[in-house]
PDB file of C-alpha atoms and ligand atoms in Angstrom:
ATOM      1  CA  UNK A   1       2.809  -9.818 -18.069  1.00 37.00           C
ATOM      2  CA  UNK A   2       5.955 -10.456 -18.593  1.00 40.00           C
ATOM      3  CA  UNK A   3       6.619 -14.326 -18.916  1.00 41.00           C
ATOM      4  CA  UNK A   4       9.828 -15.083 -18.956  1.00 42.00           C
ATOM      5  CA  UNK A   5      11.323 -18.107 -16.910  1.00 41.00           C
ATOM      6  CA  UNK A   6      12.495 -17.476 -13.507  1.00 45.00           C
ATOM      7  CA  UNK A   7      15.488 -19.176 -11.392  1.00 40.00           C
ATOM      8  CA  UNK A   8      14.265 -19.700  -7.774  1.00 40.00           C
ATOM      9  CA  UNK A   9      17.431 -20.030  -6.450  1.00 40.00           C
ATOM     10  CA  UNK A  10      18.786 -18.497  -3.633  1.00 43.00           C
ATOM     11  CA  UNK A  11      22.227 -17.402  -2.796  1.00 40.00           C
ATOM     12  CA  UNK A  12      23.354 -17.603   0.893  1.00 38.00           C
ATOM     13  CA  UNK A  13      26.507 -15.610   0.102  1.00 39.00           C
ATOM     14  CA  UNK A  14      25.043 -12.338   0.466  1.00 41.00           C
ATOM     15  CA  UNK A  15      23.824 -13.472   4.086  1.00 43.00           C
ATOM     16  CA  UNK A  16      27.052 -15.214   4.849  1.00 43.00           C
ATOM     17  CA  UNK A  17      29.237 -11.795   4.103  1.00 48.00           C
ATOM     18  CA  UNK A  18      26.349  -9.818   6.009  1.00 55.00           C
ATOM     19  CA  UNK A  19      25.731  -7.294   2.805  1.00 68.00           C
ATOM     20  CA  UNK A  20      22.385  -7.228   1.710  1.00 76.00           C
ATOM     21  CA  UNK A  21      21.541  -6.814  -1.888  1.00 80.00           C
ATOM     22  CA  UNK A  22      18.787  -4.547  -0.666  1.00 94.00           C
ATOM     23  CA  UNK A  23      19.671  -1.934   1.777  1.00 96.00           C
ATOM     24  CA  UNK A  24      16.673  -0.119   2.882  1.00 97.00           C
ATOM     25  CA  UNK A  25      13.547  -1.585   5.021  1.00 98.00           C
ATOM     26  CA  UNK A  26      10.451   0.379   5.839  1.00 98.00           C
ATOM     27  CA  UNK A  27       8.524  -0.418   9.019  1.00 97.00           C
ATOM     28  CA  UNK A  28       5.079   0.738   9.205  1.00 95.00           C
ATOM     29  CA  UNK A  29       3.952   2.025  12.714  1.00 89.00           C
ATOM     30  CA  UNK A  30       1.826   4.472  12.585  1.00 79.00           C
ATOM     31  CA  UNK A  31      -1.614   2.642  13.278  1.00 79.00           C
ATOM     32  CA  UNK A  32      -3.956   3.858  15.841  1.00 79.00           C
ATOM     33  CA  UNK A  33      -3.536  -0.093  17.588  1.00 81.00           C
ATOM     34  CA  UNK A  34      -7.222  -0.099  18.807  1.00 89.00           C
ATOM     35  CA  UNK A  35      -7.567  -3.853  19.115  1.00 91.00           C
ATOM     36  CA  UNK A  36      -5.089  -3.270  22.257  1.00 93.00           C
ATOM     37  CA  UNK A  37      -6.682  -0.738  23.597  1.00 94.00           C
ATOM     38  CA  UNK A  38      -6.712   0.544  26.460  1.00 95.00           C
ATOM     39  CA  UNK A  39      -3.347  -0.616  26.509  1.00 91.00           C
ATOM     40  CA  UNK A  40      -2.525   1.695  23.652  1.00 90.00           C
ATOM     41  CA  UNK A  41      -3.968   4.558  24.372  1.00 90.00           C
ATOM     42  CA  UNK A  42      -0.483   5.591  25.720  1.00 89.00           C
ATOM     43  CA  UNK A  43       2.146   2.760  24.301  1.00 90.00           C
ATOM     44  CA  UNK A  44       2.008   2.403  20.846  1.00 90.00           C
ATOM     45  CA  UNK A  45       1.396  -1.356  19.894  1.00 90.00           C
ATOM     46  CA  UNK A  46       4.941  -1.614  18.530  1.00 92.00           C
ATOM     47  CA  UNK A  47       6.467  -1.200  22.022  1.00 93.00           C
ATOM     48  CA  UNK A  48       4.026  -3.517  23.760  1.00 95.00           C
ATOM     49  CA  UNK A  49       6.675  -6.423  24.938  1.00 96.00           C
ATOM     50  CA  UNK A  50       7.014  -9.904  23.911  1.00 97.00           C
ATOM     51  CA  UNK A  51       8.652 -10.957  27.678  1.00 96.00           C
ATOM     52  CA  UNK A  52      10.715  -7.887  27.411  1.00 93.00           C
ATOM     53  CA  UNK A  53      11.603  -6.774  24.108  1.00 94.00           C
ATOM     54  CA  UNK A  54       8.938  -4.785  22.331  1.00 94.00           C
ATOM     55  CA  UNK A  55       7.826  -6.396  19.229  1.00 95.00           C
ATOM     56  CA  UNK A  56       8.953  -3.217  17.050  1.00 94.00           C
ATOM     57  CA  UNK A  57      12.653  -4.484  18.142  1.00 94.00           C
ATOM     58  CA  UNK A  58      12.095  -8.139  17.026  1.00 95.00           C
ATOM     59  CA  UNK A  59      11.471  -6.650  13.788  1.00 96.00           C
ATOM     60  CA  UNK A  60      14.223  -4.588  13.716  1.00 95.00           C
ATOM     61  CA  UNK A  61      16.548  -7.280  14.745  1.00 94.00           C
ATOM     62  CA  UNK A  62      15.477  -9.247  11.697  1.00 96.00           C
ATOM     63  CA  UNK A  63      16.186  -6.124   9.198  1.00 96.00           C
ATOM     64  CA  UNK A  64      19.581  -6.047  11.265  1.00 94.00           C
ATOM     65  CA  UNK A  65      20.386  -9.378  11.153  1.00 94.00           C
ATOM     66  CA  UNK A  66      19.675  -9.570   7.146  1.00 95.00           C
ATOM     67  CA  UNK A  67      22.404  -6.580   6.771  1.00 94.00           C
ATOM     68  CA  UNK A  68      20.469  -3.886   5.736  1.00 96.00           C
ATOM     69  CA  UNK A  69      22.061  -0.277   6.407  1.00 94.00           C
ATOM     70  CA  UNK A  70      19.028   1.674   7.052  1.00 95.00           C
ATOM     71  CA  UNK A  71      15.315   1.574   8.252  1.00 96.00           C
ATOM     72  CA  UNK A  72      12.586   3.839   7.826  1.00 96.00           C
ATOM     73  CA  UNK A  73      10.278   4.043  10.978  1.00 95.00           C
ATOM     74  CA  UNK A  74       6.489   5.573   9.473  1.00 94.00           C
ATOM     75  CA  UNK A  75       5.257   7.161  12.503  1.00 90.00           C
ATOM     76  CA  UNK A  76       2.057   8.893  13.596  1.00 83.00           C
ATOM     77  CA  UNK A  77       0.883  11.530  16.122  1.00 77.00           C
ATOM     78  CA  UNK A  78       1.344   9.773  19.751  1.00 74.00           C
ATOM     79  CA  UNK A  79       4.622   7.478  19.026  1.00 77.00           C
ATOM     80  CA  UNK A  80       7.242   9.225  20.689  1.00 83.00           C
ATOM     81  CA  UNK A  81       8.160   6.488  22.650  1.00 87.00           C
ATOM     82  CA  UNK A  82       9.586   4.428  19.398  1.00 87.00           C
ATOM     83  CA  UNK A  83      12.047   7.362  18.280  1.00 85.00           C
ATOM     84  CA  UNK A  84      12.910   7.321  22.515  1.00 86.00           C
ATOM     85  CA  UNK A  85      13.799   4.005  22.292  1.00 88.00           C
ATOM     86  CA  UNK A  86      16.381   3.911  19.676  1.00 86.00           C
ATOM     87  CA  UNK A  87      17.927   6.761  21.358  1.00 82.00           C
ATOM     88  CA  UNK A  88      20.411   6.975  23.986  1.00 83.00           C
ATOM     89  CA  UNK A  89      18.816   7.019  27.395  1.00 85.00           C
ATOM     90  CA  UNK A  90      22.630   8.526  28.875  1.00 84.00           C
ATOM     91  CA  UNK A  91      21.623   8.378  32.692  1.00 87.00           C
ATOM     92  CA  UNK A  92      20.427   4.663  32.286  1.00 87.00           C
ATOM     93  CA  UNK A  93      22.502   3.302  30.227  1.00 85.00           C
ATOM     94  CA  UNK A  94      25.580   4.802  31.926  1.00 88.00           C
ATOM     95  CA  UNK A  95      24.341   3.830  35.459  1.00 87.00           C
ATOM     96  CA  UNK A  96      23.915   0.003  33.943  1.00 85.00           C
ATOM     97  CA  UNK A  97      27.613   0.567  32.775  1.00 86.00           C
ATOM     98  CA  UNK A  98      28.854   1.457  36.167  1.00 88.00           C
ATOM     99  CA  UNK A  99      26.732  -1.581  37.720  1.00 87.00           C
ATOM    100  CA  UNK A 100      28.228  -3.763  35.199  1.00 84.00           C
ATOM    101  CA  UNK A 101      24.408  -5.032  33.708  1.00 80.00           C
ATOM    102  CA  UNK A 102      25.225  -4.762  30.138  1.00 79.00           C
ATOM    103  CA  UNK A 103      23.669  -7.588  28.522  1.00 78.00           C
ATOM    104  CA  UNK A 104      20.484  -6.208  26.894  1.00 80.00           C
ATOM    105  CA  UNK A 105      22.562  -2.705  26.294  1.00 81.00           C
ATOM    106  CA  UNK A 106      24.778  -4.523  24.590  1.00 81.00           C
ATOM    107  CA  UNK A 107      22.771  -5.583  21.916  1.00 80.00           C
ATOM    108  CA  UNK A 108      20.266  -2.911  21.828  1.00 82.00           C
ATOM    109  CA  UNK A 109      24.164  -0.986  21.110  1.00 83.00           C
ATOM    110  CA  UNK A 110      24.884  -3.213  18.561  1.00 84.00           C
ATOM    111  CA  UNK A 111      21.254  -2.592  16.555  1.00 86.00           C
ATOM    112  CA  UNK A 112      22.325   1.185  17.159  1.00 85.00           C
ATOM    113  CA  UNK A 113      26.000   0.574  15.536  1.00 86.00           C
ATOM    114  CA  UNK A 114      24.672  -1.499  12.841  1.00 88.00           C
ATOM    115  CA  UNK A 115      21.651   0.127  10.840  1.00 92.00           C
ATOM    116  CA  UNK A 116      20.770   3.863  10.903  1.00 93.00           C
ATOM    117  CA  UNK A 117      17.051   4.424  12.184  1.00 93.00           C
ATOM    118  CA  UNK A 118      14.799   7.238  10.492  1.00 93.00           C
ATOM    119  CA  UNK A 119      12.000   8.551  11.813  1.00 92.00           C
ATOM    120  CA  UNK A 120       8.918   9.609   9.528  1.00 93.00           C
ATOM    121  CA  UNK A 121       5.860  11.215  10.456  1.00 89.00           C
ATOM    122  CA  UNK A 122       2.570  10.029   8.399  1.00 88.00           C
ATOM    123  CA  UNK A 123       0.711  13.431   8.901  1.00 84.00           C
ATOM    124  CA  UNK A 124      -2.271  11.801   8.323  1.00 83.00           C
ATOM    125  CA  UNK A 125      -3.930   8.098   8.389  1.00 82.00           C
ATOM    126  CA  UNK A 126      -4.637   7.292   5.076  1.00 88.00           C
ATOM    127  CA  UNK A 127      -3.406   3.396   4.682  1.00 91.00           C
ATOM    128  CA  UNK A 128      -0.837   0.874   4.314  1.00 94.00           C
ATOM    129  CA  UNK A 129       0.034   2.203   1.012  1.00 95.00           C
ATOM    130  CA  UNK A 130       0.252   6.260   1.724  1.00 94.00           C
ATOM    131  CA  UNK A 131       2.107   4.861   5.075  1.00 94.00           C
ATOM    132  CA  UNK A 132       5.004   3.258   2.803  1.00 96.00           C
ATOM    133  CA  UNK A 133       4.847   6.069   0.075  1.00 95.00           C
ATOM    134  CA  UNK A 134       5.551   8.854   2.730  1.00 95.00           C
ATOM    135  CA  UNK A 135       9.034   6.985   2.766  1.00 95.00           C
ATOM    136  CA  UNK A 136      10.111   7.903  -0.569  1.00 95.00           C
ATOM    137  CA  UNK A 137      12.083  11.054   0.555  1.00 95.00           C
ATOM    138  CA  UNK A 138      14.646   8.082   2.129  1.00 95.00           C
ATOM    139  CA  UNK A 139      14.216   5.264  -0.544  1.00 96.00           C
ATOM    140  CA  UNK A 140      14.708   7.215  -3.387  1.00 93.00           C
ATOM    141  CA  UNK A 141      15.308   5.215  -6.358  1.00 94.00           C
ATOM    142  CA  UNK A 142      16.030   2.133  -5.085  1.00 95.00           C
ATOM    143  CA  UNK A 143      14.663  -1.614  -4.195  1.00 97.00           C
ATOM    144  CA  UNK A 144      13.532  -1.297  -0.618  1.00 98.00           C
ATOM    145  CA  UNK A 145      11.977  -3.670   1.685  1.00 98.00           C
ATOM    146  CA  UNK A 146       8.680  -3.931   4.108  1.00 98.00           C
ATOM    147  CA  UNK A 147       7.922  -5.326   7.428  1.00 98.00           C
ATOM    148  CA  UNK A 148       4.860  -4.688   9.238  1.00 96.00           C
ATOM    149  CA  UNK A 149       5.672  -3.665  12.598  1.00 91.00           C
ATOM    150  CA  UNK A 150       3.203  -5.957  14.311  1.00 90.00           C
ATOM    151  CA  UNK A 151       4.309  -9.030  12.847  1.00 95.00           C
ATOM    152  CA  UNK A 152       6.868 -10.788  14.260  1.00 97.00           C
ATOM    153  CA  UNK A 153       9.088 -13.959  12.097  1.00 97.00           C
ATOM    154  CA  UNK A 154      11.527 -16.228  14.136  1.00 96.00           C
ATOM    155  CA  UNK A 155      13.851 -18.399  12.866  1.00 94.00           C
ATOM    156  CA  UNK A 156      17.115 -19.929  14.059  1.00 93.00           C
ATOM    157  CA  UNK A 157      20.294 -17.510  14.041  1.00 91.00           C
ATOM    158  CA  UNK A 158      22.247 -19.720  11.381  1.00 94.00           C
ATOM    159  CA  UNK A 159      18.866 -19.157   9.192  1.00 95.00           C
ATOM    160  CA  UNK A 160      18.485 -16.262   6.703  1.00 95.00           C
ATOM    161  CA  UNK A 161      16.039 -13.796   8.373  1.00 97.00           C
ATOM    162  CA  UNK A 162      13.108 -14.292   6.278  1.00 98.00           C
ATOM    163  CA  UNK A 163      13.214 -10.549   4.874  1.00 98.00           C
ATOM    164  CA  UNK A 164      16.813 -11.580   3.983  1.00 97.00           C
ATOM    165  CA  UNK A 165      15.425 -14.571   2.175  1.00 96.00           C
ATOM    166  CA  UNK A 166      13.021 -12.496   0.260  1.00 97.00           C
ATOM    167  CA  UNK A 167      16.267  -9.630  -0.711  1.00 97.00           C
ATOM    168  CA  UNK A 168      17.677 -12.699  -1.663  1.00 95.00           C
ATOM    169  CA  UNK A 169      15.504 -13.817  -4.262  1.00 95.00           C
ATOM    170  CA  UNK A 170      14.870 -10.448  -5.775  1.00 96.00           C
ATOM    171  CA  UNK A 171      18.767 -10.529  -5.872  1.00 95.00           C
ATOM    172  CA  UNK A 172      18.629 -13.087  -8.440  1.00 94.00           C
ATOM    173  CA  UNK A 173      15.333 -12.895 -10.029  1.00 95.00           C
ATOM    174  CA  UNK A 174      15.146  -8.864 -10.393  1.00 95.00           C
ATOM    175  CA  UNK A 175      11.434  -9.059  -9.503  1.00 97.00           C
ATOM    176  CA  UNK A 176       9.327  -8.102  -6.282  1.00 98.00           C
ATOM    177  CA  UNK A 177       9.225 -10.350  -3.540  1.00 98.00           C
ATOM    178  CA  UNK A 178       6.767 -10.827  -0.789  1.00 98.00           C
ATOM    179  CA  UNK A 179       6.326 -13.174   1.124  1.00 98.00           C
ATOM    180  CA  UNK A 180       3.009 -15.910   1.319  1.00 98.00           C
ATOM    181  CA  UNK A 181       1.728 -18.616   3.935  1.00 98.00           C
ATOM    182  CA  UNK A 182      -1.377 -20.700   3.437  1.00 97.00           C
ATOM    183  CA  UNK A 183      -4.072 -19.809   5.715  1.00 97.00           C
ATOM    184  CA  UNK A 184      -7.295 -21.899   6.161  1.00 97.00           C
ATOM    185  CA  UNK A 185     -10.661 -20.628   4.003  1.00 96.00           C
ATOM    186  CA  UNK A 186     -11.711 -18.962   7.184  1.00 96.00           C
ATOM    187  CA  UNK A 187      -9.144 -16.529   7.711  1.00 96.00           C
ATOM    188  CA  UNK A 188      -9.202 -15.415   3.974  1.00 97.00           C
ATOM    189  CA  UNK A 189     -10.819 -12.435   4.846  1.00 96.00           C
ATOM    190  CA  UNK A 190      -8.206 -11.250   7.267  1.00 95.00           C
ATOM    191  CA  UNK A 191      -5.099 -10.622   4.838  1.00 96.00           C
ATOM    192  CA  UNK A 192      -3.863  -9.543   1.613  1.00 96.00           C
ATOM    193  CA  UNK A 193      -4.440 -12.614  -0.697  1.00 98.00           C
ATOM    194  CA  UNK A 194      -2.552 -13.751  -4.031  1.00 98.00           C
ATOM    195  CA  UNK A 195      -2.998 -16.429  -6.264  1.00 97.00           C
ATOM    196  CA  UNK A 196      -0.575 -17.024  -9.270  1.00 97.00           C
ATOM    197  CA  UNK A 197       1.207 -19.846 -11.472  1.00 96.00           C
ATOM    198  CA  UNK A 198       3.590 -21.834  -9.304  1.00 95.00           C
ATOM    199  CA  UNK A 199       7.598 -21.768 -10.823  1.00 93.00           C
ATOM    200  CA  UNK A 200       9.911 -24.116 -10.059  1.00 74.00           C
ATOM    201  CA  UNK A 201      10.289 -24.532  -6.232  1.00 76.00           C
ATOM    202  CA  UNK A 202      13.220 -26.090  -3.814  1.00 79.00           C
ATOM    203  CA  UNK A 203      14.035 -27.432  -0.499  1.00 82.00           C
ATOM    204  CA  UNK A 204      10.569 -27.214   0.356  1.00 89.00           C
ATOM    205  CA  UNK A 205      10.120 -23.403  -0.446  1.00 95.00           C
ATOM    206  CA  UNK A 206       6.979 -23.004  -3.150  1.00 96.00           C
ATOM    207  CA  UNK A 207       6.889 -19.785  -5.436  1.00 96.00           C
ATOM    208  CA  UNK A 208       4.535 -18.320  -7.403  1.00 97.00           C
ATOM    209  CA  UNK A 209       4.382 -15.695 -10.135  1.00 97.00           C
ATOM    210  CA  UNK A 210       1.543 -13.375  -9.195  1.00 98.00           C
ATOM    211  CA  UNK A 211      -1.361 -13.474 -10.917  1.00 97.00           C
ATOM    212  CA  UNK A 212      -3.965 -11.741  -8.664  1.00 96.00           C
ATOM    213  CA  UNK A 213      -3.579  -9.766  -5.209  1.00 96.00           C
ATOM    214  CA  UNK A 214      -6.644  -8.637  -3.289  1.00 96.00           C
ATOM    215  CA  UNK A 215      -7.263  -7.071  -0.264  1.00 95.00           C
ATOM    216  CA  UNK A 216      -9.230  -8.859   2.150  1.00 95.00           C
ATOM    217  CA  UNK A 217     -11.926 -11.222   0.070  1.00 96.00           C
ATOM    218  CA  UNK A 218     -15.334 -11.527   1.087  1.00 94.00           C
ATOM    219  CA  UNK A 219     -15.229 -15.140   2.448  1.00 92.00           C
ATOM    220  CA  UNK A 220     -15.952 -17.174  -0.163  1.00 92.00           C
ATOM    221  CA  UNK A 221     -14.571 -15.679  -3.050  1.00 96.00           C
ATOM    222  CA  UNK A 222     -10.492 -15.526  -2.511  1.00 96.00           C
ATOM    223  CA  UNK A 223      -8.794 -16.452  -5.182  1.00 97.00           C
ATOM    224  CA  UNK A 224      -6.354 -18.656  -3.290  1.00 97.00           C
ATOM    225  CA  UNK A 225      -5.054 -19.784   0.769  1.00 97.00           C
ATOM    226  CA  UNK A 226      -1.766 -17.671   0.004  1.00 98.00           C
ATOM    227  CA  UNK A 227      -1.727 -14.861   2.244  1.00 98.00           C
ATOM    228  CA  UNK A 228       0.445 -11.950   2.663  1.00 98.00           C
ATOM    229  CA  UNK A 229       2.069 -12.140   6.344  1.00 97.00           C
ATOM    230  CA  UNK A 230       3.587  -8.347   6.096  1.00 97.00           C
ATOM    231  CA  UNK A 231       7.290  -8.981   4.741  1.00 98.00           C
ATOM    232  CA  UNK A 232       7.703  -7.626   1.148  1.00 98.00           C
ATOM    233  CA  UNK A 233      10.569  -6.685  -1.014  1.00 98.00           C
ATOM    234  CA  UNK A 234       9.656  -4.171  -3.651  1.00 98.00           C
ATOM    235  CA  UNK A 235      11.009  -2.310  -7.012  1.00 94.00           C
ATOM    236  CA  UNK A 236      11.037   1.265  -6.384  1.00 94.00           C
ATOM    237  CA  UNK A 237       8.751   1.024  -9.130  1.00 94.00           C
ATOM    238  CA  UNK A 238       6.026   0.780  -6.259  1.00 96.00           C
ATOM    239  CA  UNK A 239       6.468   3.788  -4.790  1.00 96.00           C
ATOM    240  CA  UNK A 240       5.425   5.658  -8.737  1.00 94.00           C
ATOM    241  CA  UNK A 241       1.980   3.481  -8.562  1.00 94.00           C
ATOM    242  CA  UNK A 242       1.102   4.564  -4.715  1.00 94.00           C
ATOM    243  CA  UNK A 243       1.844   8.204  -6.300  1.00 91.00           C
ATOM    244  CA  UNK A 244      -0.564   7.973  -8.497  1.00 89.00           C
ATOM    245  CA  UNK A 245      -2.773   5.360  -6.138  1.00 88.00           C
ATOM    246  CA  UNK A 246      -6.645   5.933  -5.754  1.00 89.00           C
ATOM    247  CA  UNK A 247      -8.451   4.462  -2.208  1.00 89.00           C
ATOM    248  CA  UNK A 248      -9.554   1.146  -2.207  1.00 88.00           C
ATOM    249  CA  UNK A 249     -10.885  -1.149  -0.118  1.00 89.00           C
ATOM    250  CA  UNK A 250     -12.196   0.230   3.314  1.00 87.00           C
ATOM    251  CA  UNK A 251     -11.282   3.937   1.219  1.00 89.00           C
ATOM    252  CA  UNK A 252      -7.750   3.575   2.246  1.00 89.00           C
ATOM    253  CA  UNK A 253      -4.351   3.447  -0.366  1.00 92.00           C
ATOM    254  CA  UNK A 254      -4.161   0.203  -0.508  1.00 93.00           C
ATOM    255  CA  UNK A 255      -0.442  -1.669  -1.067  1.00 95.00           C
ATOM    256  CA  UNK A 256      -2.469  -4.448  -2.239  1.00 96.00           C
ATOM    257  CA  UNK A 257      -3.236  -2.713  -5.538  1.00 95.00           C
ATOM    258  CA  UNK A 258      -0.250  -1.232  -6.013  1.00 96.00           C
ATOM    259  CA  UNK A 259       1.389  -4.957  -6.055  1.00 97.00           C
ATOM    260  CA  UNK A 260      -1.409  -5.745  -8.559  1.00 96.00           C
ATOM    261  CA  UNK A 261      -0.335  -3.428 -10.949  1.00 95.00           C
ATOM    262  CA  UNK A 262       3.517  -4.524 -10.310  1.00 96.00           C
ATOM    263  CA  UNK A 263       2.303  -8.181 -10.533  1.00 97.00           C
ATOM    264  CA  UNK A 264       0.654  -7.436 -14.006  1.00 96.00           C
ATOM    265  CA  UNK A 265       3.326  -5.075 -15.428  1.00 94.00           C
ATOM    266  CA  UNK A 266       6.911  -5.986 -14.365  1.00 94.00           C
ATOM    267  CA  UNK A 267       6.098  -9.048 -12.817  1.00 96.00           C
ATOM    268  CA  UNK A 268       6.244  -9.829  -9.242  1.00 98.00           C
ATOM    269  CA  UNK A 269       6.890 -12.919  -6.959  1.00 97.00           C
ATOM    270  CA  UNK A 270       5.213 -14.559  -3.623  1.00 98.00           C
ATOM    271  CA  UNK A 271       7.319 -17.222  -1.907  1.00 97.00           C
ATOM    272  CA  UNK A 272       6.758 -19.321   1.246  1.00 97.00           C
ATOM    273  CA  UNK A 273      10.263 -18.904   3.623  1.00 97.00           C
ATOM    274  CA  UNK A 274      11.837 -20.829   6.813  1.00 96.00           C
ATOM    275  CA  UNK A 275      10.774 -19.120   9.559  1.00 96.00           C
ATOM    276  CA  UNK A 276       7.246 -19.016  12.526  1.00 97.00           C
ATOM    277  CA  UNK A 277       5.354 -16.036  12.493  1.00 97.00           C
ATOM    278  CA  UNK A 278       2.960 -14.371  15.042  1.00 97.00           C
ATOM    279  CA  UNK A 279       0.345 -12.015  14.335  1.00 95.00           C
ATOM    280  CA  UNK A 280       1.410  -9.677  17.288  1.00 94.00           C
ATOM    281  CA  UNK A 281      -1.010  -7.354  16.122  1.00 91.00           C
ATOM    282  CA  UNK A 282      -3.761  -9.665  17.166  1.00 93.00           C
ATOM    283  CA  UNK A 283      -4.377 -10.861  20.856  1.00 95.00           C
ATOM    284  CA  UNK A 284      -4.275 -14.094  20.610  1.00 96.00           C
ATOM    285  CA  UNK A 285      -1.166 -14.325  17.854  1.00 96.00           C
ATOM    286  CA  UNK A 286       0.828 -11.354  21.100  1.00 97.00           C
ATOM    287  CA  UNK A 287      -0.120 -14.426  24.085  1.00 98.00           C
ATOM    288  CA  UNK A 288       1.025 -17.055  21.511  1.00 97.00           C
ATOM    289  CA  UNK A 289       4.544 -14.878  20.901  1.00 98.00           C
ATOM    290  CA  UNK A 290       4.964 -14.580  24.761  1.00 98.00           C
ATOM    291  CA  UNK A 291       4.336 -17.810  25.761  1.00 98.00           C
ATOM    292  CA  UNK A 292       6.413 -19.365  22.700  1.00 97.00           C
ATOM    293  CA  UNK A 293       9.545 -16.856  22.649  1.00 97.00           C
ATOM    294  CA  UNK A 294       9.369 -16.919  26.664  1.00 98.00           C
ATOM    295  CA  UNK A 295      10.164 -21.459  26.532  1.00 98.00           C
ATOM    296  CA  UNK A 296      13.037 -20.708  24.128  1.00 96.00           C
ATOM    297  CA  UNK A 297      14.659 -18.747  27.258  1.00 95.00           C
ATOM    298  CA  UNK A 298      17.040 -20.180  29.549  1.00 95.00           C
ATOM    299  CA  UNK A 299      15.973 -18.051  32.274  1.00 95.00           C
ATOM    300  CA  UNK A 300      12.193 -18.893  31.672  1.00 97.00           C
ATOM    301  CA  UNK A 301      11.907 -22.318  29.964  1.00 97.00           C
ATOM    302  CA  UNK A 302      11.781 -24.681  32.822  1.00 98.00           C
ATOM    303  CA  UNK A 303       9.727 -22.513  35.634  1.00 98.00           C
ATOM    304  CA  UNK A 304       7.171 -21.773  32.486  1.00 98.00           C
ATOM    305  CA  UNK A 305       6.905 -25.158  30.907  1.00 98.00           C
ATOM    306  CA  UNK A 306       6.132 -26.355  34.941  1.00 97.00           C
ATOM    307  CA  UNK A 307       3.479 -23.507  35.357  1.00 97.00           C
ATOM    308  CA  UNK A 308       2.167 -24.470  31.503  1.00 97.00           C
ATOM    309  CA  UNK A 309       1.872 -28.137  32.623  1.00 96.00           C
ATOM    310  CA  UNK A 310       0.130 -27.573  36.248  1.00 96.00           C
ATOM    311  CA  UNK A 311      -2.919 -25.329  34.297  1.00 95.00           C
ATOM    312  CA  UNK A 312      -3.271 -27.688  31.726  1.00 93.00           C
ATOM    313  CA  UNK A 313      -3.529 -29.685  34.348  1.00 92.00           C
ATOM    314  CA  UNK A 314      -6.753 -27.376  35.845  1.00 92.00           C
ATOM    315  CA  UNK A 315      -8.069 -26.851  32.341  1.00 86.00           C
TER     316      UNK A 315
HETATM  317  C1  G1P B 401      -2.458  -5.569   6.177  1.00 87.72           C
HETATM  318  C2  G1P B 401      -2.754  -5.863   4.582  1.00 87.72           C
HETATM  319  C3  G1P B 401      -2.466  -6.802   4.461  1.00 87.72           C
HETATM  320  C4  G1P B 401      -1.627  -8.003   4.865  1.00 87.72           C
HETATM  321  C5  G1P B 401      -1.674  -7.453   6.700  1.00 87.72           C
HETATM  322  C6  G1P B 401      -1.085  -9.097   7.102  1.00 87.72           C
HETATM  323  O1  G1P B 401      -3.934  -6.113   7.153  1.00 87.72           O
HETATM  324  O2  G1P B 401      -3.272  -4.654   4.131  1.00 87.72           O
HETATM  325  O3  G1P B 401      -2.482  -7.481   3.001  1.00 87.72           O
HETATM  326  O4  G1P B 401      -2.123  -9.434   4.666  1.00 87.72           O
HETATM  327  O5  G1P B 401      -1.599  -6.693   6.715  1.00 87.72           O
HETATM  328  O6  G1P B 401      -1.332  -8.592   8.684  1.00 87.72           O
HETATM  329  P1  G1P B 401      -4.068  -5.019   8.681  1.00 87.72           P
HETATM  330  O7  G1P B 401      -3.581  -6.639   9.300  1.00 87.72           O
HETATM  331  O8  G1P B 401      -3.182  -4.082   8.858  1.00 87.72           O
HETATM  332  O9  G1P B 401      -5.323  -4.394   7.897  1.00 87.72           O
END
């Protein structure tokens, strides 16, 4: 393993200029969404709304705020609603413009104008690692980001979006960098877990040089409590690892197995981040995201707070 010292400083100049050191992002959105059946029988889970925005739009907004140029959506069968969402709905848009009801439309147009949305079909559900590998015709030999389509990361407009924070660390160190968060022992079996050696941290951000990556370790066997919450920036090398990958945990091509190889060869960092994370792929996480993001909305805060207080009194 490469043991050169690693600078952990992150510049904000890229974020300020709107230019990202990483240009492309992959969002795997091909899963069957079985945890949300029956709703997901006909609606892709990534299109389930958080208040009134599809989860996937919140993830694409994070990519656009980070100044990326291309976002590649990896889709499976029955997911055409996703492609349609990022396309123009001529009749609807023309009617709303005529009526002057353009608030949400203008933010969607901004996204459409600032980032290219590219769709790729994953023909067989062979695992997260395989889904990402299907993006290789668009990624080529460039570094790229991965954002899981049902994980939401929220921070202030004035802060660098979480995926941008990882991209900046990649730019300053040359090493693939993934987000990590602390979870209790009882939850380590739900996540990819990283363990490694701490490198200098700053401003409350902890950084590890990754030694081990384990996909969903059985309870009591996790090498640490640092879980992967679905935000990654990779050197293109990971695509070469995925090309040769063998099925791992649950018979799937696992992204974490390819990460382990990268960590052992070139080296990889894991970093905490500035932002709140919601797992919208989990029923409780989905409800929490809806309530907390609704509480941040001027049109809902007062009435929802009143309702939650009266509800708490009845529980
Ligand atoms: C996937 C990854 C896992 C990661 C998790 C985050 O698992 O395989 O490493 O920690 O997402 O949500 P999934 O939850 O899709 O089974």
